[in-house]
Amino acid sequence: MAILPVHPGRPTAIQDAVNAAIPGDVILVHKGVYHETVLVPSGKDNLRIVSKEPHDAILDGKFSLAEAFGLEFTAGVEINGFQIRNYVSNGIRLYNGKSHRIMNNTIRHIAGAGLPLGLFVLLSTGTLIVKNTIERIGRGSAGTGLQLNSGSSNWIIDNKLQANRAYGIQVLDSNHNTIAENHISRNRDDGILLSGSDNNLLLHNTVEHNRGNGVMSRSTNSLVVGGGMKDNLGNGLLFMNNYSFAGFTELKNNRQSGINASSDFNDMQENQIDKNGNYGVLIEAPHTANFVFENLFKKNEPRNTKDRGVDNTILQNRFRS
């Protein structure tokens, strides 16, 4: 394993190091501003591309380059500690990869035509995305912080996704992922959108002050455990598909309902549901077999619970004035 130091001054400084590297090498990027797109292609597995000091290495696309990093058909690549700004399409793009590590980066001001993405994970598995800040992605009504698309078994942990023009996190056709301990706020659509994506775990996230729903699930068996969905302009949590679970979560001060169940066979247990503007829990017609059990309700308007469906069970909840 070799350590390949990189200094600013050449227009392809980081890319030259990637081209020279062999699997297992460390590319150590020194302080400075780099105006380039770095492509890590097939055959360049298990590289570590790291900023020598956190956030001292800056990749700036000058709003003319498409993306800072593109990883294609690779495995085990780490990108750690960069500032990424002013690209047109993506901050970091992972395509058809596995076991990548995206850590401690700041990605902001990705804006161009189309649908800009801070971090785009496509057809990839086993990706660890941890302690990144992704903010101010897009323009108008387009621009998402992080999109998982057509992959599985990825981990999104302890990131900040804020002030993006559409979604904080978008999960599309991707199963068996974990989204945990993230702070997702002030996005112009839903904080988290799950669409066509089954068996995903949302654990201890804080999702607040988004202009859409805190969490919207158009997916089966979405598990929302812990954390809080607060002060969103839509619902705190909206279940559109069956067999989902919400438990041990605070749902507070959302403009619409704390939880809206527009599907069947969902469980809502041991949540604290306070001061939401369109019911604490709302079960829409004609939905059935939802279970609302041992939740604590307080001062939801116009009522704490509303069942418009059939054969739902609302049992052993507590109500405080």
Short mmCIF file of C-alpha atoms in Angstrom, two decimals:
data_model
loop_
_atom_site.label_atom_id
_atom_site.label_comp_id
_atom_site.label_asym_id
_atom_site.label_seq_id
_atom_site.Cartn_x
_atom_site.Cartn_y
_atom_site.Cartn_z
CA MET A 1 0.00 0.00 0.00
CA ALA A 2 1.37 3.41 -1.02
CA ILE A 3 0.48 6.93 0.11
CA LEU A 4 0.17 9.26 -2.85
CA PRO A 5 0.30 12.94 -1.82
CA VAL A 6 -1.62 15.47 -3.90
CA HIS A 7 -1.07 19.25 -3.97
CA PRO A 8 -3.01 21.90 -5.89
CA GLY A 9 -1.56 23.43 -9.01
CA ARG A 10 -2.46 21.03 -11.81
CA PRO A 11 -5.98 20.92 -13.29
CA THR A 12 -6.09 17.12 -12.90
CA ALA A 13 -4.07 16.70 -9.71
CA ILE A 14 -6.41 14.27 -7.90
CA GLN A 15 -7.34 12.43 -11.09
CA ASP A 16 -3.65 11.89 -11.89
CA ALA A 17 -3.20 10.25 -8.48
CA VAL A 18 -6.24 8.02 -9.06
CA ASN A 19 -4.83 6.98 -12.44
CA ALA A 20 -1.51 6.06 -10.82
CA ALA A 21 -2.99 4.26 -7.81
CA ILE A 22 -3.41 0.55 -7.34
CA PRO A 23 -6.03 -1.09 -5.08
CA GLY A 24 -5.37 -0.30 -1.43
CA ASP A 25 -3.47 2.94 -2.00
CA VAL A 26 -4.20 6.12 -0.03
CA ILE A 27 -4.54 9.38 -1.97
CA LEU A 28 -3.75 12.13 0.54
CA VAL A 29 -5.07 15.47 -0.71
CA HIS A 30 -3.42 18.55 0.78
CA LYS A 31 -4.98 21.91 1.52
CA GLY A 32 -6.14 23.95 -1.45
CA VAL A 33 -8.81 24.44 -4.09
CA TYR A 34 -9.13 21.91 -6.90
CA HIS A 35 -11.21 22.59 -10.01
CA GLU A 36 -11.73 19.11 -11.41
CA THR A 37 -13.97 16.08 -11.77
CA VAL A 38 -12.45 12.89 -10.37
CA LEU A 39 -13.55 9.62 -11.99
CA VAL A 40 -12.75 6.37 -10.17
CA PRO A 41 -13.37 3.62 -12.78
CA SER A 42 -13.51 -0.15 -12.73
CA GLY A 43 -10.24 -1.66 -11.55
CA LYS A 44 -9.56 1.05 -8.95
CA ASP A 45 -11.07 -0.76 -5.96
CA ASN A 46 -10.30 -0.07 -2.31
CA LEU A 47 -8.73 3.37 -2.74
CA ARG A 48 -8.85 5.84 0.14
CA ILE A 49 -9.19 9.41 -1.12
CA VAL A 50 -8.87 11.64 1.94
CA SER A 51 -8.31 15.27 2.78
CA LYS A 52 -5.13 15.63 4.84
CA GLU A 53 -7.00 17.93 7.22
CA PRO A 54 -10.81 17.83 7.40
CA HIS A 55 -12.40 20.23 4.91
CA ASP A 56 -9.09 21.88 3.90
CA ALA A 57 -9.23 20.24 0.47
CA ILE A 58 -11.93 21.97 -1.59
CA LEU A 59 -13.35 20.73 -4.88
CA ASP A 60 -15.00 23.66 -6.66
CA GLY A 61 -16.80 23.05 -9.96
CA LYS A 62 -17.20 26.76 -10.75
CA PHE A 63 -20.78 25.89 -11.87
CA SER A 64 -19.33 24.47 -15.09
CA LEU A 65 -18.25 20.92 -14.13
CA ALA A 66 -20.86 18.19 -13.72
CA GLU A 67 -19.65 16.47 -10.54
CA ALA A 68 -16.80 16.31 -8.05
CA PHE A 69 -16.45 12.52 -7.76
CA GLY A 70 -17.85 9.75 -9.93
CA LEU A 71 -17.34 6.13 -8.86
CA GLU A 72 -18.29 3.54 -11.48
CA PHE A 73 -18.20 -0.27 -11.19
CA THR A 74 -15.89 -0.11 -8.16
CA ALA A 75 -15.84 -1.44 -4.60
CA GLY A 76 -14.50 -0.30 -1.26
CA VAL A 77 -13.58 3.30 -2.13
CA GLU A 78 -13.49 5.87 0.68
CA ILE A 79 -14.03 9.61 0.17
CA ASN A 80 -13.33 11.46 3.39
CA GLY A 81 -13.13 15.04 4.60
CA PHE A 82 -13.70 17.17 1.48
CA GLN A 83 -15.55 20.39 0.84
CA ILE A 84 -17.48 20.02 -2.41
CA ARG A 85 -19.24 23.01 -3.93
CA ASN A 86 -20.50 24.68 -7.08
CA TYR A 87 -21.00 21.66 -9.37
CA VAL A 88 -23.86 21.35 -11.83
CA SER A 89 -25.28 17.79 -11.51
CA ASN A 90 -23.92 15.89 -8.48
CA GLY A 91 -21.54 16.36 -5.62
CA ILE A 92 -20.67 12.64 -5.43
CA ARG A 93 -22.09 9.94 -7.71
CA LEU A 94 -21.81 6.21 -6.98
CA TYR A 95 -22.81 3.93 -9.86
CA ASN A 96 -22.97 0.14 -9.73
CA GLY A 97 -20.70 -0.12 -6.71
CA LYS A 98 -20.49 -1.83 -3.36
CA SER A 99 -18.99 -1.26 0.07
CA HIS A 100 -18.04 2.40 -0.46
CA ARG A 101 -17.44 4.79 2.46
CA ILE A 102 -18.55 8.41 2.12
CA MET A 103 -17.56 10.19 5.32
CA ASN A 104 -17.14 13.65 6.84
CA ASN A 105 -17.74 15.62 3.64
CA THR A 106 -19.57 18.90 3.17
CA ILE A 107 -21.52 19.15 -0.09
CA ARG A 108 -23.31 22.38 -0.97
CA HIS A 109 -24.49 24.58 -3.82
CA ILE A 110 -24.99 21.90 -6.47
CA ALA A 111 -27.23 23.62 -9.00
CA GLY A 112 -27.83 23.29 -12.71
CA ALA A 113 -30.43 22.19 -15.23
CA GLY A 114 -32.31 18.98 -14.49
CA LEU A 115 -32.43 17.42 -11.01
CA PRO A 116 -29.27 18.22 -9.04
CA LEU A 117 -28.28 15.79 -6.29
CA GLY A 118 -25.80 16.28 -3.48
CA LEU A 119 -25.08 12.55 -3.23
CA PHE A 120 -26.42 10.11 -5.84
CA VAL A 121 -26.22 6.39 -5.05
CA LEU A 122 -27.42 4.31 -8.01
CA LEU A 123 -27.44 0.50 -8.31
CA SER A 124 -25.17 0.20 -5.29
CA THR A 125 -25.09 -1.94 -2.15
CA GLY A 126 -23.39 -1.81 1.21
CA THR A 127 -22.57 1.90 1.11
CA LEU A 128 -21.78 3.65 4.40
CA ILE A 129 -22.72 7.35 4.36
CA VAL A 130 -21.81 8.92 7.68
CA LYS A 131 -21.28 12.40 9.18
CA ASN A 132 -21.72 14.37 5.96
CA THR A 133 -23.42 17.75 5.64
CA ILE A 134 -25.45 18.17 2.44
CA GLU A 135 -27.16 21.51 2.02
CA ARG A 136 -28.54 24.05 -0.42
CA ILE A 137 -28.80 21.61 -3.31
CA GLY A 138 -30.72 22.75 -6.38
CA ARG A 139 -32.65 25.75 -7.58
CA GLY A 140 -36.35 26.43 -8.03
CA SER A 141 -38.21 23.31 -6.90
CA ALA A 142 -35.54 20.78 -7.98
CA GLY A 143 -32.65 19.53 -5.91
CA THR A 144 -32.35 16.68 -3.39
CA GLY A 145 -29.72 16.18 -0.73
CA LEU A 146 -29.28 12.40 -1.03
CA GLN A 147 -30.91 9.94 -3.41
CA LEU A 148 -30.73 6.15 -3.16
CA ASN A 149 -31.96 4.58 -6.37
CA SER A 150 -32.26 0.88 -7.24
CA GLY A 151 -29.92 -0.43 -4.55
CA SER A 152 -30.05 -2.21 -1.21
CA SER A 153 -28.43 -2.61 2.19
CA ASN A 154 -26.99 0.90 2.48
CA TRP A 155 -26.47 2.77 5.75
CA ILE A 156 -27.15 6.52 6.10
CA ILE A 157 -26.01 7.55 9.58
CA ASP A 158 -25.55 10.85 11.43
CA ASN A 159 -25.73 13.21 8.45
CA LYS A 160 -27.18 16.72 8.17
CA LEU A 161 -29.44 17.31 5.17
CA GLN A 162 -30.82 20.81 5.19
CA ALA A 163 -32.22 23.63 3.07
CA ASN A 164 -32.40 21.56 -0.13
CA ARG A 165 -34.85 22.60 -2.85
CA ALA A 166 -36.79 19.33 -2.90
CA TYR A 167 -36.18 16.36 -0.55
CA GLY A 168 -33.68 15.78 2.20
CA ILE A 169 -33.45 12.04 1.46
CA GLN A 170 -35.14 10.24 -1.43
CA VAL A 171 -35.19 6.41 -1.48
CA LEU A 172 -36.44 5.01 -4.80
CA ASP A 173 -36.81 1.30 -5.58
CA SER A 174 -34.26 0.47 -2.87
CA ASN A 175 -34.79 -2.13 -0.16
CA HIS A 176 -33.26 -3.10 3.20
CA ASN A 177 -31.57 0.23 3.96
CA THR A 178 -31.00 1.86 7.36
CA ILE A 179 -31.43 5.61 7.87
CA ALA A 180 -30.37 6.47 11.41
CA GLU A 181 -29.52 9.44 13.62
CA ASN A 182 -29.78 12.02 10.83
CA HIS A 183 -30.89 15.64 11.20
CA ILE A 184 -33.12 16.58 8.26
CA SER A 185 -34.51 20.09 8.25
CA ARG A 186 -35.76 23.04 6.19
CA ASN A 187 -36.09 21.12 2.93
CA ARG A 188 -38.75 22.38 0.52
CA ASP A 189 -40.52 19.04 0.10
CA ASP A 190 -40.61 15.94 2.34
CA GLY A 191 -37.77 15.39 4.76
CA ILE A 192 -37.61 11.69 3.80
CA LEU A 193 -39.45 10.11 0.87
CA LEU A 194 -39.61 6.32 0.50
CA SER A 195 -41.10 5.23 -2.83
CA GLY A 196 -41.27 1.66 -4.10
CA SER A 197 -38.74 0.75 -1.41
CA ASP A 198 -39.56 -2.03 1.04
CA ASN A 199 -38.17 -3.12 4.41
CA ASN A 200 -36.34 0.08 5.32
CA LEU A 201 -35.51 1.11 8.90
CA LEU A 202 -35.68 4.76 9.99
CA LEU A 203 -34.09 4.94 13.43
CA HIS A 204 -33.78 7.96 15.73
CA ASN A 205 -33.89 10.64 13.03
CA THR A 206 -34.84 14.26 13.71
CA VAL A 207 -36.99 15.52 10.84
CA GLU A 208 -38.25 19.06 11.32
CA HIS A 209 -39.27 22.31 9.66
CA ASN A 210 -39.71 20.75 6.21
CA ARG A 211 -42.30 22.19 3.83
CA GLY A 212 -43.78 18.79 2.99
CA ASN A 213 -44.22 15.78 5.26
CA GLY A 214 -41.58 14.81 7.76
CA VAL A 215 -41.61 11.25 6.37
CA MET A 216 -43.70 10.06 3.44
CA SER A 217 -43.71 6.31 2.77
CA ARG A 218 -45.10 4.90 -0.45
CA SER A 219 -43.43 1.60 0.46
CA THR A 220 -44.21 -1.60 2.33
CA ASN A 221 -42.87 -2.42 5.80
CA SER A 222 -41.31 0.96 6.57
CA LEU A 223 -40.16 0.90 10.20
CA VAL A 224 -39.97 4.27 11.95
CA VAL A 225 -38.48 3.92 15.43
CA GLY A 226 -37.53 6.75 17.77
CA GLY A 227 -36.53 10.29 16.96
CA GLY A 228 -38.92 13.09 16.13
CA MET A 229 -40.99 14.52 13.28
CA LYS A 230 -41.73 18.09 14.32
CA ASP A 231 -42.90 21.40 12.88
CA ASN A 232 -43.37 20.12 9.32
CA LEU A 233 -45.95 21.79 7.08
CA GLY A 234 -47.44 18.44 6.02
CA ASN A 235 -47.90 15.36 8.21
CA GLY A 236 -45.28 14.23 10.63
CA LEU A 237 -45.56 10.75 9.10
CA LEU A 238 -47.64 9.59 6.13
CA PHE A 239 -48.07 5.86 5.41
CA MET A 240 -49.37 5.23 1.88
CA ASN A 241 -48.57 1.48 1.72
CA ASN A 242 -49.34 -1.42 4.04
CA TYR A 243 -47.53 -3.16 6.90
CA SER A 244 -45.57 -0.24 8.32
CA PHE A 245 -44.69 0.58 11.92
CA ALA A 246 -44.20 3.78 13.91
CA GLY A 247 -43.10 3.49 17.51
CA PHE A 248 -41.36 5.40 20.31
CA THR A 249 -41.35 8.57 18.21
CA GLU A 250 -42.28 12.19 18.99
CA LEU A 251 -44.70 13.73 16.48
CA LYS A 252 -45.29 17.34 17.41
CA ASN A 253 -46.53 20.63 15.95
CA ASN A 254 -46.97 19.36 12.41
CA ARG A 255 -49.39 21.45 10.32
CA GLN A 256 -51.32 18.35 9.20
CA SER A 257 -51.63 15.12 11.23
CA GLY A 258 -49.03 13.62 13.49
CA ILE A 259 -49.56 10.30 11.67
CA ASN A 260 -51.75 9.84 8.60
CA ALA A 261 -52.47 6.19 7.80
CA SER A 262 -53.71 5.98 4.21
CA SER A 263 -53.16 2.22 4.01
CA ASP A 264 -53.84 -1.03 5.88
CA PHE A 265 -52.24 -3.18 8.60
CA ASN A 266 -50.03 -0.47 10.06
CA ASP A 267 -49.00 -0.37 13.73
CA MET A 268 -48.64 2.91 15.67
CA GLN A 269 -47.42 2.19 19.17
CA GLU A 270 -45.99 4.09 22.13
CA ASN A 271 -45.55 7.40 20.32
CA GLN A 272 -45.89 10.85 21.85
CA ILE A 273 -48.25 12.83 19.59
CA ASP A 274 -48.70 16.49 20.56
CA LYS A 275 -50.27 19.64 19.14
CA ASN A 276 -50.66 18.60 15.52
CA GLY A 277 -53.05 20.65 13.40
CA ASN A 278 -55.21 18.01 11.68
CA TYR A 279 -55.63 15.17 14.22
CA GLY A 280 -52.98 13.30 16.15
CA VAL A 281 -53.62 10.07 14.24
CA LEU A 282 -55.85 10.12 11.17
CA ILE A 283 -56.90 6.84 9.53
CA GLU A 284 -58.30 7.57 6.08
CA ALA A 285 -61.20 5.72 4.43
CA PRO A 286 -61.54 2.94 3.44
CA HIS A 287 -58.49 1.58 5.24
CA THR A 288 -58.60 -1.26 7.71
CA ALA A 289 -56.78 -3.27 10.37
CA ASN A 290 -54.58 -0.46 11.65
CA PHE A 291 -53.53 -0.73 15.28
CA VAL A 292 -53.16 2.41 17.42
CA PHE A 293 -51.89 1.24 20.80
CA GLU A 294 -50.52 2.83 23.97
CA ASN A 295 -49.70 6.22 22.47
CA LEU A 296 -49.69 9.44 24.48
CA PHE A 297 -51.81 12.20 22.92
CA LYS A 298 -51.91 15.85 23.89
CA LYS A 299 -53.81 18.84 22.44
CA ASN A 300 -54.11 17.73 18.83
CA GLU A 301 -56.66 19.62 16.69
CA PRO A 302 -59.52 19.12 16.15
CA ARG A 303 -59.19 15.73 17.90
CA ASN A 304 -56.49 13.36 19.02
CA THR A 305 -57.72 10.47 16.83
CA LYS A 306 -59.97 10.18 13.83
CA ASP A 307 -60.94 6.85 12.24
CA ARG A 308 -62.57 7.18 8.83
CA GLY A 309 -61.85 3.56 7.92
CA VAL A 310 -63.30 0.22 9.00
CA ASP A 311 -62.25 -2.36 11.58
CA ASN A 312 -59.29 -0.44 12.94
CA THR A 313 -58.30 -0.83 16.60
CA ILE A 314 -57.57 2.17 18.84
CA LEU A 315 -56.69 0.73 22.25
CA GLN A 316 -55.16 1.71 25.59
CA ASN A 317 -53.96 5.16 24.56
CA ARG A 318 -53.50 8.00 27.03
CA PHE A 319 -54.86 11.51 26.58
CA ARG A 320 -53.63 14.65 28.33
CA SER A 321 -55.10 18.10 28.24
#
